[in-house]
Coordinates of C-alpha atoms and ligand atoms in Angstrom, one line a residue:
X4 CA -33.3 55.5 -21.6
X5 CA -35.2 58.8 -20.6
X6 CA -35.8 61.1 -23.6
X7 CA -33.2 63.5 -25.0
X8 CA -35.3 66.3 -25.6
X9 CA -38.8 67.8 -25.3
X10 CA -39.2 66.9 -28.6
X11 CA -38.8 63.0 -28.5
X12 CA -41.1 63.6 -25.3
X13 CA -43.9 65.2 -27.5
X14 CA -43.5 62.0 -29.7
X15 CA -44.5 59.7 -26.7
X16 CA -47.2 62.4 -25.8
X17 CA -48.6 61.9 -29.1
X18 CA -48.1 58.3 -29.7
X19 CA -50.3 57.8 -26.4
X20 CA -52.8 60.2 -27.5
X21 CA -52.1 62.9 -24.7
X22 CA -51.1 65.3 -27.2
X23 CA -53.1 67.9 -29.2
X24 CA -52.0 69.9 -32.3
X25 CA -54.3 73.0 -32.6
X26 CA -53.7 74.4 -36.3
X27 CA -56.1 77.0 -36.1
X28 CA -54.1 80.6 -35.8
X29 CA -54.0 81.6 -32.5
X30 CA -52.6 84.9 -30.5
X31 CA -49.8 84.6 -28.2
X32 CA -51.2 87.5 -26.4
X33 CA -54.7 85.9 -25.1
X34 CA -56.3 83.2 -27.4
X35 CA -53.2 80.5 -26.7
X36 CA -53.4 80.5 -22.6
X37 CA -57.0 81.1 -22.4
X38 CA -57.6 77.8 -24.4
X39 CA -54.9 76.2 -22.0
X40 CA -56.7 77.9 -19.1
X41 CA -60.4 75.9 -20.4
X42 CA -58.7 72.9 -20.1
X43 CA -57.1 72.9 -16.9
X44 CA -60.4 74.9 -15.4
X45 CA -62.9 72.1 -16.7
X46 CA -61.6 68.6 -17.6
X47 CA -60.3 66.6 -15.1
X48 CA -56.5 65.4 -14.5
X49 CA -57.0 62.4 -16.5
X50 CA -58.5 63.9 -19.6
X51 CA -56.0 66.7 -20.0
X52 CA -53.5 66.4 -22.5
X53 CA -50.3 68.7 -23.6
X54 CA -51.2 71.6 -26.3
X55 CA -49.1 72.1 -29.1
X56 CA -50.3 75.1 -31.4
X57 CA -48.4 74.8 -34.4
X58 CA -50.0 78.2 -35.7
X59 CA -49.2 81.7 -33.6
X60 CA -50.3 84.7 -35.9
X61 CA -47.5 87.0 -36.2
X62 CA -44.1 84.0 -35.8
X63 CA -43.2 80.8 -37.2
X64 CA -42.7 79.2 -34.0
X65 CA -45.2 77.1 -32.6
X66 CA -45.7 77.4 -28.9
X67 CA -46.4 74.3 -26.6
X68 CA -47.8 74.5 -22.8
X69 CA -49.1 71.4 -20.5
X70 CA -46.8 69.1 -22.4
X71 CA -45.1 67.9 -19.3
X72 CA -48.2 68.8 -16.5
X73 CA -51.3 68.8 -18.0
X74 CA -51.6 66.0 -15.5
X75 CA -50.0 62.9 -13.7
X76 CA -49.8 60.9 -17.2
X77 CA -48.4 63.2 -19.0
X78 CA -45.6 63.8 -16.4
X79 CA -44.9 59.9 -16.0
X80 CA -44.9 60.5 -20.0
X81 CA -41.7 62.1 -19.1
X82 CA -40.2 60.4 -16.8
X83 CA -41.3 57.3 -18.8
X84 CA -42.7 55.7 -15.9
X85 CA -46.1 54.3 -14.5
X86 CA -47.8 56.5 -13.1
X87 CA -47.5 54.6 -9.6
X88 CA -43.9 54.6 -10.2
X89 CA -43.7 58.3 -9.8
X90 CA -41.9 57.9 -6.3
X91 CA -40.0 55.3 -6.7
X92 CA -38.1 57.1 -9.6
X93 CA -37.5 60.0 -7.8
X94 CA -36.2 58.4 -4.4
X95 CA -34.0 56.6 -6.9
X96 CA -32.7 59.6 -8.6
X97 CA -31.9 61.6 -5.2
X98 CA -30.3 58.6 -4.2
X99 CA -28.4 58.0 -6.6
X100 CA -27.2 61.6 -8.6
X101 CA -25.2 61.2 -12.1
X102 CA -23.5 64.8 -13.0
X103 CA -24.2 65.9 -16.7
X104 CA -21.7 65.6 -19.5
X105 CA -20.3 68.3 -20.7
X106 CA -20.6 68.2 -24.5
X107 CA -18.7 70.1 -27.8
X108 CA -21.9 71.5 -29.0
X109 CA -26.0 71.0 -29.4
X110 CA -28.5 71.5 -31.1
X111 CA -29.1 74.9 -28.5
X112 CA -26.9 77.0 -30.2
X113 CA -27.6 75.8 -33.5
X114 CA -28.4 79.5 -34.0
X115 CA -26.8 82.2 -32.1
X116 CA -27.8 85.7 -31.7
X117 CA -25.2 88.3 -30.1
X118 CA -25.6 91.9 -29.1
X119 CA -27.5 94.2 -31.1
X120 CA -28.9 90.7 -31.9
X121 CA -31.2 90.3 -29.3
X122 CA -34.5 90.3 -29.2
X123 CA -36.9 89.1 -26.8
X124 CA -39.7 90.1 -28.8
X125 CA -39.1 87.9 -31.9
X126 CA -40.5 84.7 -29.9
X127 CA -44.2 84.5 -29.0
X128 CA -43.3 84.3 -25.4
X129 CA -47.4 84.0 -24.2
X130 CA -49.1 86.7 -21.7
X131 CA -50.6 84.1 -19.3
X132 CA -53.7 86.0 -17.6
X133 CA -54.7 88.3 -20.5
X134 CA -56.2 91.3 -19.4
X135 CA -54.3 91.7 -16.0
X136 CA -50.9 91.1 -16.1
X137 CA -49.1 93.8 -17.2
X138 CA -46.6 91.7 -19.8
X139 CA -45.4 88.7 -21.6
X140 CA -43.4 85.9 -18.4
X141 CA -41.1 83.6 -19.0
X142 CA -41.6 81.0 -16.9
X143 CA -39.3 78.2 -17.0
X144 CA -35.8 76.6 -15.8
X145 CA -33.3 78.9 -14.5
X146 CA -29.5 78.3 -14.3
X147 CA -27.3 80.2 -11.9
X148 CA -24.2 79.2 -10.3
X149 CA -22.6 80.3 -6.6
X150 CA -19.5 82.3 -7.0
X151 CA -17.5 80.9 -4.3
X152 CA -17.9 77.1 -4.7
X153 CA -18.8 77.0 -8.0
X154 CA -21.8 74.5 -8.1
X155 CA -25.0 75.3 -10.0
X156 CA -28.7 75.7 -9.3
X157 CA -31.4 75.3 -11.5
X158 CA -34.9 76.2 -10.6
X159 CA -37.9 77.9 -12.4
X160 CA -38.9 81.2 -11.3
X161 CA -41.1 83.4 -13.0
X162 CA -39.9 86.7 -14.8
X163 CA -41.0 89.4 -17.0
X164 CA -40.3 90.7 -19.8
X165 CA -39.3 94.2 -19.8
X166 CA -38.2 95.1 -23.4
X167 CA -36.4 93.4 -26.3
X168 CA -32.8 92.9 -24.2
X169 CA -34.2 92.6 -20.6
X170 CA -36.0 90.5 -18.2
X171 CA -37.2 91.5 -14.9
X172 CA -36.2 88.4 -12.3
X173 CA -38.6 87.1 -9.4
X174 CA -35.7 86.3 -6.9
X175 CA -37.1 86.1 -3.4
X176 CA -35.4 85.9 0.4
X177 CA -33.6 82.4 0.9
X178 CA -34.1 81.2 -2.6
X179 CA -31.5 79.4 -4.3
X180 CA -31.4 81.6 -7.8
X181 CA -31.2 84.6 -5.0
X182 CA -28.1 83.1 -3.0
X183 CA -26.2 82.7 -6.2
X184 CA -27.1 86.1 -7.6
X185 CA -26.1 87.7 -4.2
X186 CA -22.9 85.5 -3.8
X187 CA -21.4 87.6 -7.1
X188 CA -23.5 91.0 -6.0
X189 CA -22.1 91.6 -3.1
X190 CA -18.6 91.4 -4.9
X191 CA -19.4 93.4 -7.4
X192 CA -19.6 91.4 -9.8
X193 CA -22.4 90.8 -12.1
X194 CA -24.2 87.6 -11.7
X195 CA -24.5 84.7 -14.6
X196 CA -28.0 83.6 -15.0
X197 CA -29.7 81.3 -17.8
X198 CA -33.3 80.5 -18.9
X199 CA -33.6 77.0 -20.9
X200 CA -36.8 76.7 -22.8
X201 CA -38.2 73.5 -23.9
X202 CA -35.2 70.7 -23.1
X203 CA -34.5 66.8 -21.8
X204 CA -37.9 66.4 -19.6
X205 CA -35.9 65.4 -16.4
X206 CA -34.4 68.7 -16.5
X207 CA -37.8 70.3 -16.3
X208 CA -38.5 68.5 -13.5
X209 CA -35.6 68.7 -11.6
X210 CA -35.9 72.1 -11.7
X211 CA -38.7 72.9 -9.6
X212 CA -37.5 70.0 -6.5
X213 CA -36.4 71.6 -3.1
X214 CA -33.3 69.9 -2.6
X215 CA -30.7 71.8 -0.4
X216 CA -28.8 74.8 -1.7
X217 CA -25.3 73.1 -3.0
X218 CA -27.1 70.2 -5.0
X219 CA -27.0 70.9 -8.5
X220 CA -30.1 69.7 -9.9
X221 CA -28.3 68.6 -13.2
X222 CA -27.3 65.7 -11.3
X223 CA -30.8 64.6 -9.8
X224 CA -31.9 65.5 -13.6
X225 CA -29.5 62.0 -14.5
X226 CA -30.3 59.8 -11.5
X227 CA -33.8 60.5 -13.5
X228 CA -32.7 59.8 -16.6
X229 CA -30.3 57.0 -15.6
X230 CA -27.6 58.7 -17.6
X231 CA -26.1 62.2 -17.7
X232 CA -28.2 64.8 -19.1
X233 CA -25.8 66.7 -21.7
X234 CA -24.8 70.4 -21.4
X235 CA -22.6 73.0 -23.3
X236 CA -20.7 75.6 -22.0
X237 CA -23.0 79.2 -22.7
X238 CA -21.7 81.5 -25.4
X239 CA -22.0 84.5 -23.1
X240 CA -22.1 83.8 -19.1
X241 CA -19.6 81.4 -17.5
X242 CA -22.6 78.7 -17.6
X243 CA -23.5 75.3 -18.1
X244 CA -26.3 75.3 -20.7
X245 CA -28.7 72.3 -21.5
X246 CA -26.9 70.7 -25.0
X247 CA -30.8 69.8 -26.3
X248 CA -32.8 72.9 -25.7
X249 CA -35.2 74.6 -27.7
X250 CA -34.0 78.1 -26.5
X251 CA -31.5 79.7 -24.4
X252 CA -31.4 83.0 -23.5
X253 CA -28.1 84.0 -21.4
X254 CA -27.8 87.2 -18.7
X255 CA -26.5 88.9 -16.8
X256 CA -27.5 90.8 -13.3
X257 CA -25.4 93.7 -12.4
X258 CA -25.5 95.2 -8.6
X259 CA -27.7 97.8 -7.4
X260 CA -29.7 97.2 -11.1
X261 CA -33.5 96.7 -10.0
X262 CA -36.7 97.2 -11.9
X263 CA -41.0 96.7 -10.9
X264 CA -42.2 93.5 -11.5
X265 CA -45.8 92.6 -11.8
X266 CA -48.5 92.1 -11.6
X267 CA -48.7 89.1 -12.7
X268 CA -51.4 86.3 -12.0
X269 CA -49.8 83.9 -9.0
X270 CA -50.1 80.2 -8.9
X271 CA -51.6 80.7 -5.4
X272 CA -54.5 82.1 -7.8
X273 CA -54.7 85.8 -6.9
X274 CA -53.0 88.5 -8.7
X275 CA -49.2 89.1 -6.9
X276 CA -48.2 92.4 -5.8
X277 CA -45.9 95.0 -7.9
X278 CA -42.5 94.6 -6.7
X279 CA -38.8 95.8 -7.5
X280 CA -36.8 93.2 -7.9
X281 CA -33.2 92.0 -10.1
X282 CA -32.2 93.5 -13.6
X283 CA -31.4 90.9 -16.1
X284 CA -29.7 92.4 -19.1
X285 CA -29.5 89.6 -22.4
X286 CA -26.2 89.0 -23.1
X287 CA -27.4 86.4 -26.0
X288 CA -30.3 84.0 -27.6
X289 CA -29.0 80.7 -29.0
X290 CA -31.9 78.5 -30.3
X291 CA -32.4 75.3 -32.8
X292 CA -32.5 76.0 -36.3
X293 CA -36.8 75.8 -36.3
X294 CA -37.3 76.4 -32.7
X295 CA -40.3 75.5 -30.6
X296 CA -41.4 77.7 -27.4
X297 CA -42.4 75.7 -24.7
X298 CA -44.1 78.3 -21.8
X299 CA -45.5 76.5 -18.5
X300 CA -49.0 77.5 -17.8
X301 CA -49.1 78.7 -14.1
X302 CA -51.8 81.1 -12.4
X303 CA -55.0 79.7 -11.1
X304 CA -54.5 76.2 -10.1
X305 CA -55.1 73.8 -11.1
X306 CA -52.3 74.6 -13.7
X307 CA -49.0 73.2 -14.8
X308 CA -46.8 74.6 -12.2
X309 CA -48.5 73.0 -9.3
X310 CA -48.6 69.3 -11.5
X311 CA -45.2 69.4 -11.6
X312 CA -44.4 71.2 -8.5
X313 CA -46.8 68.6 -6.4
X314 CA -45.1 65.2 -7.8
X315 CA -42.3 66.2 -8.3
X316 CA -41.9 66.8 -4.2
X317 CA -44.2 64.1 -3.0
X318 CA -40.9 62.2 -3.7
X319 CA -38.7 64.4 -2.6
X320 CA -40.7 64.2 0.6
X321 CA -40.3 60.5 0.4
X322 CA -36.6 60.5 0.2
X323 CA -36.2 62.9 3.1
X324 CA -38.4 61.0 5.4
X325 CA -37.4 57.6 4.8
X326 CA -33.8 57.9 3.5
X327 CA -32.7 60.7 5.3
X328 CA -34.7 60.8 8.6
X329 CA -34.8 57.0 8.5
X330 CA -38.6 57.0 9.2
X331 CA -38.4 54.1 6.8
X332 CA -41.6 52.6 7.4
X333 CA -43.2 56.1 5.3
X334 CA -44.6 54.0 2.3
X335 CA -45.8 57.1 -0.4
X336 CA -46.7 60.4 -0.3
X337 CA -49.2 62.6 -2.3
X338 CA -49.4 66.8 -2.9
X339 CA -52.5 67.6 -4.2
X340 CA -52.5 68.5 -7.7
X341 CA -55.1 71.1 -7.3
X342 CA -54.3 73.9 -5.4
X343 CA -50.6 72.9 -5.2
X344 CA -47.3 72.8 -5.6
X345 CA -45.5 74.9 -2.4
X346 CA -48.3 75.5 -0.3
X347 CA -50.2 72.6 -1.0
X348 CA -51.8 70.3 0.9
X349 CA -49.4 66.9 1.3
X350 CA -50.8 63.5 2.4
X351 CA -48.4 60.8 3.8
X352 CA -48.8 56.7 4.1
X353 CA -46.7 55.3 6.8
X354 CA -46.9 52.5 9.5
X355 CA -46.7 54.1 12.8
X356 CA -44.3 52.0 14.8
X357 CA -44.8 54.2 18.2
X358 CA -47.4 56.2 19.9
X359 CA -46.9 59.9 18.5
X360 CA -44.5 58.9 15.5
X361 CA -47.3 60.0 12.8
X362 CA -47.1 63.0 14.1
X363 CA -43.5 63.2 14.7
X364 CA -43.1 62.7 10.6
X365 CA -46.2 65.1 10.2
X366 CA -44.2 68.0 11.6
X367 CA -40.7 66.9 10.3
X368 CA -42.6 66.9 6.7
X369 CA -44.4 70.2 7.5
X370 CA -41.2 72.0 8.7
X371 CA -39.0 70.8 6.3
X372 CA -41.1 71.8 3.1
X373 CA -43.1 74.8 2.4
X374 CA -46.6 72.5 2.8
X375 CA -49.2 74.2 4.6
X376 CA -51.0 70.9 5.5
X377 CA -49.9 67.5 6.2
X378 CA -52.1 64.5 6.6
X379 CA -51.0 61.5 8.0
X380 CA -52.3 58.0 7.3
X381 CA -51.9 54.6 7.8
X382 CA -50.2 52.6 4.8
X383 CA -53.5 50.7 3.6
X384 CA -55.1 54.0 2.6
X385 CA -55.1 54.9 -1.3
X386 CA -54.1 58.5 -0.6
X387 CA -54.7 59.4 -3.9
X388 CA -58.3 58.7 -4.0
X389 CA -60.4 61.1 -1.6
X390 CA -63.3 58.9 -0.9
X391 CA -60.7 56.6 1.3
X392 CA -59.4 59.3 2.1
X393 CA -62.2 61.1 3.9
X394 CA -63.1 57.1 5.5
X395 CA -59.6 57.6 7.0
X396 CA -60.2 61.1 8.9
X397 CA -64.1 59.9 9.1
X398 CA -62.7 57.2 11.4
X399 CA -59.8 57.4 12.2
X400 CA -59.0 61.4 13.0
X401 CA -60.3 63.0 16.4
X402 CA -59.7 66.8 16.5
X403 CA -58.9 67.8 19.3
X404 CA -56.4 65.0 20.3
X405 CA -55.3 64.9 16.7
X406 CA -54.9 68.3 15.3
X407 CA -51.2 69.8 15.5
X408 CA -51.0 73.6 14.6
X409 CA -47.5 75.2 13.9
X410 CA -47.3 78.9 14.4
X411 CA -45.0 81.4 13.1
X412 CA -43.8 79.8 10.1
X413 CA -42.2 82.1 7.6
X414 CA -44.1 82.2 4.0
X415 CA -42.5 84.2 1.4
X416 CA -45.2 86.8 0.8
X417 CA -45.6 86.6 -2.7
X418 CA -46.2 83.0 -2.2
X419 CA -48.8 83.2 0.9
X420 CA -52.0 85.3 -0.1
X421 CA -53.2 85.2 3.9
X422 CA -49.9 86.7 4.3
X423 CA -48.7 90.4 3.2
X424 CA -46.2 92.4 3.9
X425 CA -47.8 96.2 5.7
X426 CA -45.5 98.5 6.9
X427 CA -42.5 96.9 6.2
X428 CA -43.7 94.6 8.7
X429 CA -43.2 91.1 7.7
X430 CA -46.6 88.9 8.8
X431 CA -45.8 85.0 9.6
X432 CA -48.1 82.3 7.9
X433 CA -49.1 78.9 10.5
X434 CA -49.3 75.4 8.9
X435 CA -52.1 72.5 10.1
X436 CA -50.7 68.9 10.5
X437 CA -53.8 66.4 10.7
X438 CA -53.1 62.5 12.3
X439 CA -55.7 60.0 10.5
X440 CA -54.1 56.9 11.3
X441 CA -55.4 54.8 14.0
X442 CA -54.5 54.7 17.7
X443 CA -56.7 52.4 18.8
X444 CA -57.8 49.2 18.0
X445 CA -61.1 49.6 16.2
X446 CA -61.5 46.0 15.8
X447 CA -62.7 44.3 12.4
X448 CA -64.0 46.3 9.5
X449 CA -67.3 45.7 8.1
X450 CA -66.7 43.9 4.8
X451 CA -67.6 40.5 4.0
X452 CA -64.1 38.1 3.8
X453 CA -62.3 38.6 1.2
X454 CA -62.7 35.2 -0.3
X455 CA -66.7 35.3 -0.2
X456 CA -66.9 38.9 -2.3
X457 CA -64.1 37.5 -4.7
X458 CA -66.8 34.2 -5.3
X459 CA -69.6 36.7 -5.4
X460 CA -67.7 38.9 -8.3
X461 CA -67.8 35.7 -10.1
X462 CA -70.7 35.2 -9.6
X463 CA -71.6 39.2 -10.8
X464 CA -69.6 38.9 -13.6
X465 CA -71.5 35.6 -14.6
X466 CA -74.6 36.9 -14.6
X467 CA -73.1 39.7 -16.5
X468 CA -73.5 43.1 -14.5
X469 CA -71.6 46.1 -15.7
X470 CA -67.4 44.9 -15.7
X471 CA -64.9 47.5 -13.1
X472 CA -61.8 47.5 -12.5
X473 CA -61.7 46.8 -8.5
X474 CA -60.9 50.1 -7.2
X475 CA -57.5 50.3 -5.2
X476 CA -59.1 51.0 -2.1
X477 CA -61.3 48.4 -2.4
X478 CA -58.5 45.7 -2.8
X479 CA -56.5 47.4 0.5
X480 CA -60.0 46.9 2.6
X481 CA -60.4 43.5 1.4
X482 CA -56.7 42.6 2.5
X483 CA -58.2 43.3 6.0
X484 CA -61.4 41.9 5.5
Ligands
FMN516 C1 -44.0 78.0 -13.6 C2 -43.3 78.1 -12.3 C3 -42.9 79.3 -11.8 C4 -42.3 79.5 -10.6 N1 -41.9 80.7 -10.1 C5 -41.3 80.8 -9.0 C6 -40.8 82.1 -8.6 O1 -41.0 83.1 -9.3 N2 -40.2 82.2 -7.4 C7 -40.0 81.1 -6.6 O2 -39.4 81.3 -5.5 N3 -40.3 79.9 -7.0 C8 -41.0 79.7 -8.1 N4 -41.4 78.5 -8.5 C9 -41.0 77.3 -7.7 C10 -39.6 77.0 -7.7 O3 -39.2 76.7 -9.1 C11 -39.2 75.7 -7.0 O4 -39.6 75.8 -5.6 C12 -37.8 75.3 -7.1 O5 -37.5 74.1 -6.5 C13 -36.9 76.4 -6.4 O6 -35.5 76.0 -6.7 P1 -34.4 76.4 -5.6 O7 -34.7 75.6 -4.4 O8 -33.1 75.9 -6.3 O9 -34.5 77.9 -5.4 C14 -42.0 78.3 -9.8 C15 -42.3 77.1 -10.3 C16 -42.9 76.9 -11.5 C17 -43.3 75.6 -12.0
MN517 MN1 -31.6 74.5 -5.6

């Protein structure tokens, strides 16, 4: 049973040492992310662990970030998984979708603030690239709903906070948060949106998976869990609101209300342009009785939004390919953590069964997701460790024959830093789809048999030479050895 909220989650963190408690008084306003910024800039994925500074000068609310992506452990943490069983959970969960359970009450609207009430500026919501952005983001899940059929969307999208009662919403063309928000707009109406800070961890990560518009990600959020996440109805906005949240803050959108937005430091790791985009006015706060903030770190990668963004759509990918494509020999796949998230660069593992078919899945993969690069390997490469990885397009990739480019591909500009938008003129982005598995038979690989290097690491370990764990790839080569 997944956990119910993100505080049972810190629990596990901590029980598995992957959590830190910083005591020390820190400020919201630049101390908090650029400690958070240290780690992710110079420890590697599998020394990083989630923050929680229990001390922010000026509230009594401590602030978490990196809890669920500070890297791949702390994320399987969540899912309370392996880490190798990453995929597997997710092609269950889109394959098998429970919808929540609508509950009486929870613990998120164990305090409720109405009206006059609000105020944005009474939690220590974090500036994330101090000295350039011009305020305080929240960054987290977002719950809207389409007018005409009712179903909800949650996603994350970044927005700003423009004074004590309003946000400033980064809805962009063809998004599903924009869809809904036009679906009442163009009515008239003014849209219900949500913003869930710090709640079941399948929620969180479930709410950054491209799935088509019409699938509430609630229900993914159970196939995770195994069980329906619980949700409350909103006090405010005709909403479905996590039941085990550390915050909620309810809104509304009204037509024709815009305001600037930005700058703000981008996960593609430049500065994104000023914009005018949706109004949110607060139509209520509701929060636990001793609330935590939970803020994801974003900006220059690698960061938190492209951990989660990366694995949670390598098995979204997965799915797709195998399940609905029925490409069913595609075995794993792998976004890189680093750069990541949307515009990342995604590695596949398949058996080709046909001349042509890796690259057939390398352009259904590429067109179907925002990836700007898509590998393609064969299914006894390790595509998560880069020195098997550069063996495979050492030997096995020929450029000219191999090399697919894909021009004219739209890139939401905010997204895309090779792509702005100049005189209203909207500039297309072009995605690169490398083959690496082999065509040809390049007969027997240059490793003794398998069963004379297992006798001679008896043999090492006998005489006693420094122990190892036999690397993945290592084990994969020996298979063909
Ligand atoms: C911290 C963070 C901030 C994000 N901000 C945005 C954003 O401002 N705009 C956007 O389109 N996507 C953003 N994303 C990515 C989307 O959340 C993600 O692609 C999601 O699946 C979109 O949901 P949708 O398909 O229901 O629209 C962000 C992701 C994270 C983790
Ligand atoms: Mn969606």
């Amino acid at each position: 049973m997944a956990h119910r909220d993100i505080r049972e989650h810190l629990a596990a963190l901590e029980a598995k040492g992957k959590l830190r408690r910083i005591q020390k008084t820190v400020s919201h306003t630049w101390e908090l992310s650029c400690l958070a910024r240290w780690m992710f800039q110079a420890l590697p994925d599998e020394e990083r662990f989630g923050l929680l500074f229990e001390r922010v000068s000026g509230f009594d609310i401590p602030v978490m970030t990196g809890v669920l992506g500070a890297s791949r452990e702390t994320y399987a943490i969540g899912l309370e998984v392996d880490p190798d069983e990453i995929i597997n959970r997710w092609v269950h969960a889109l394959l098998h979708p429970i919808p929540p359970r609508v509950v009486e009450s929870g613990p998120s609207q164990e305090v409720v603030h109405l009206g006059d009430d609000v105020n944005l500026s009474a939690i220590p919501i974090p500036i994330w690239t101090p000295g350039k952005d011009i305020a305080p983001y929240v960054s987290t899940i977002v719950i809207s709903r389409d007018h005409d059929t009712g179903i909800q969307n949650t996603a994350t999208y970044r927005s700003m906070v423009r004074d004590q009662r309003h946000l400033v919403i980064n809805l962009t063309p063809g998004r599903h948060g924009t869809l809904c928000y036009e679906s009442y707009v163009t009515k008239g109406k003014p849209a219900p949106f949500a913003w869930v800070v710090g709640t079941e961890p399948v929620i969180h990560l479930s709410a950054v998976a491209n799935v088509p518009y019409g699938t509430d990600e609630m229900t993914i959020a159970g196939g995770l869990k195994g069980e329906p996440v619980e949700v409350v109805k909103a006090k405010t906005v005709d909403l479905l609101v996590p039941a085990n949240a550390e915050f909620i803050i309810e809104g509304e959108i009204h037509p024709d209300e815009y305001s600037d937005e930005g700058r703000f430091g981008e996960f593609a790791g430049y500065m994104g342009p000023v914009g005018k985009r949706p109004l949110v006015t607060i139509t209520a706060v509701t929060h636990r009785k001793n609330p935590m903030y939970y803020g994801y770190i974003s900006q220059m990668p690698p960061s938190e939004s492209t951990v989660i963004q990366s694995l949670t759509n390598a098995g979204v990918i997965v799915k797709l390919l195998r399940h609905d494509l029925g490409h069913n020999t595609v075995r794993d796949a792998h976004i890189d953590l680093t750069y990541g998230g949307l515009l990342a660069h995604g590695i596949i593992a398949m058996k080709p069964l046909y001349p042509g078919h890796a690259k057939r899945v390398g352009r259904l993969a590429a067109e179907a997701t925002l990836l700007k690069r898509v590998t393609i390997v064969d299914d006894d490469i390790d595509i998560r460790d880069p020195m098997h990885m550069d063996w495979a397009l050492n030997s096995r990739f020929n450029a000219v024959r191999d090399t697919i480019i894909i021009d004219n591909v739209f890139t939401p500009a905010v997204m895309d830093p090779t792509v702005r938008v100049r005189n209203e003129q909207v500039e297309m982005s072009s995605k690169l789809i490398l083959d690496a598995t082999e065509k040809e038979d390049a007969g027997e690989i240059s490793l003794p048999p398998k069963a004379l290097m297992m006798k001679a690491l008896a043999v090492w370990q006998e005489i006693g030479l420094p122990k190892f764990e036999i690397p993945k790839r290592v084990k994969s080569l020996l298979e063909h050895s």
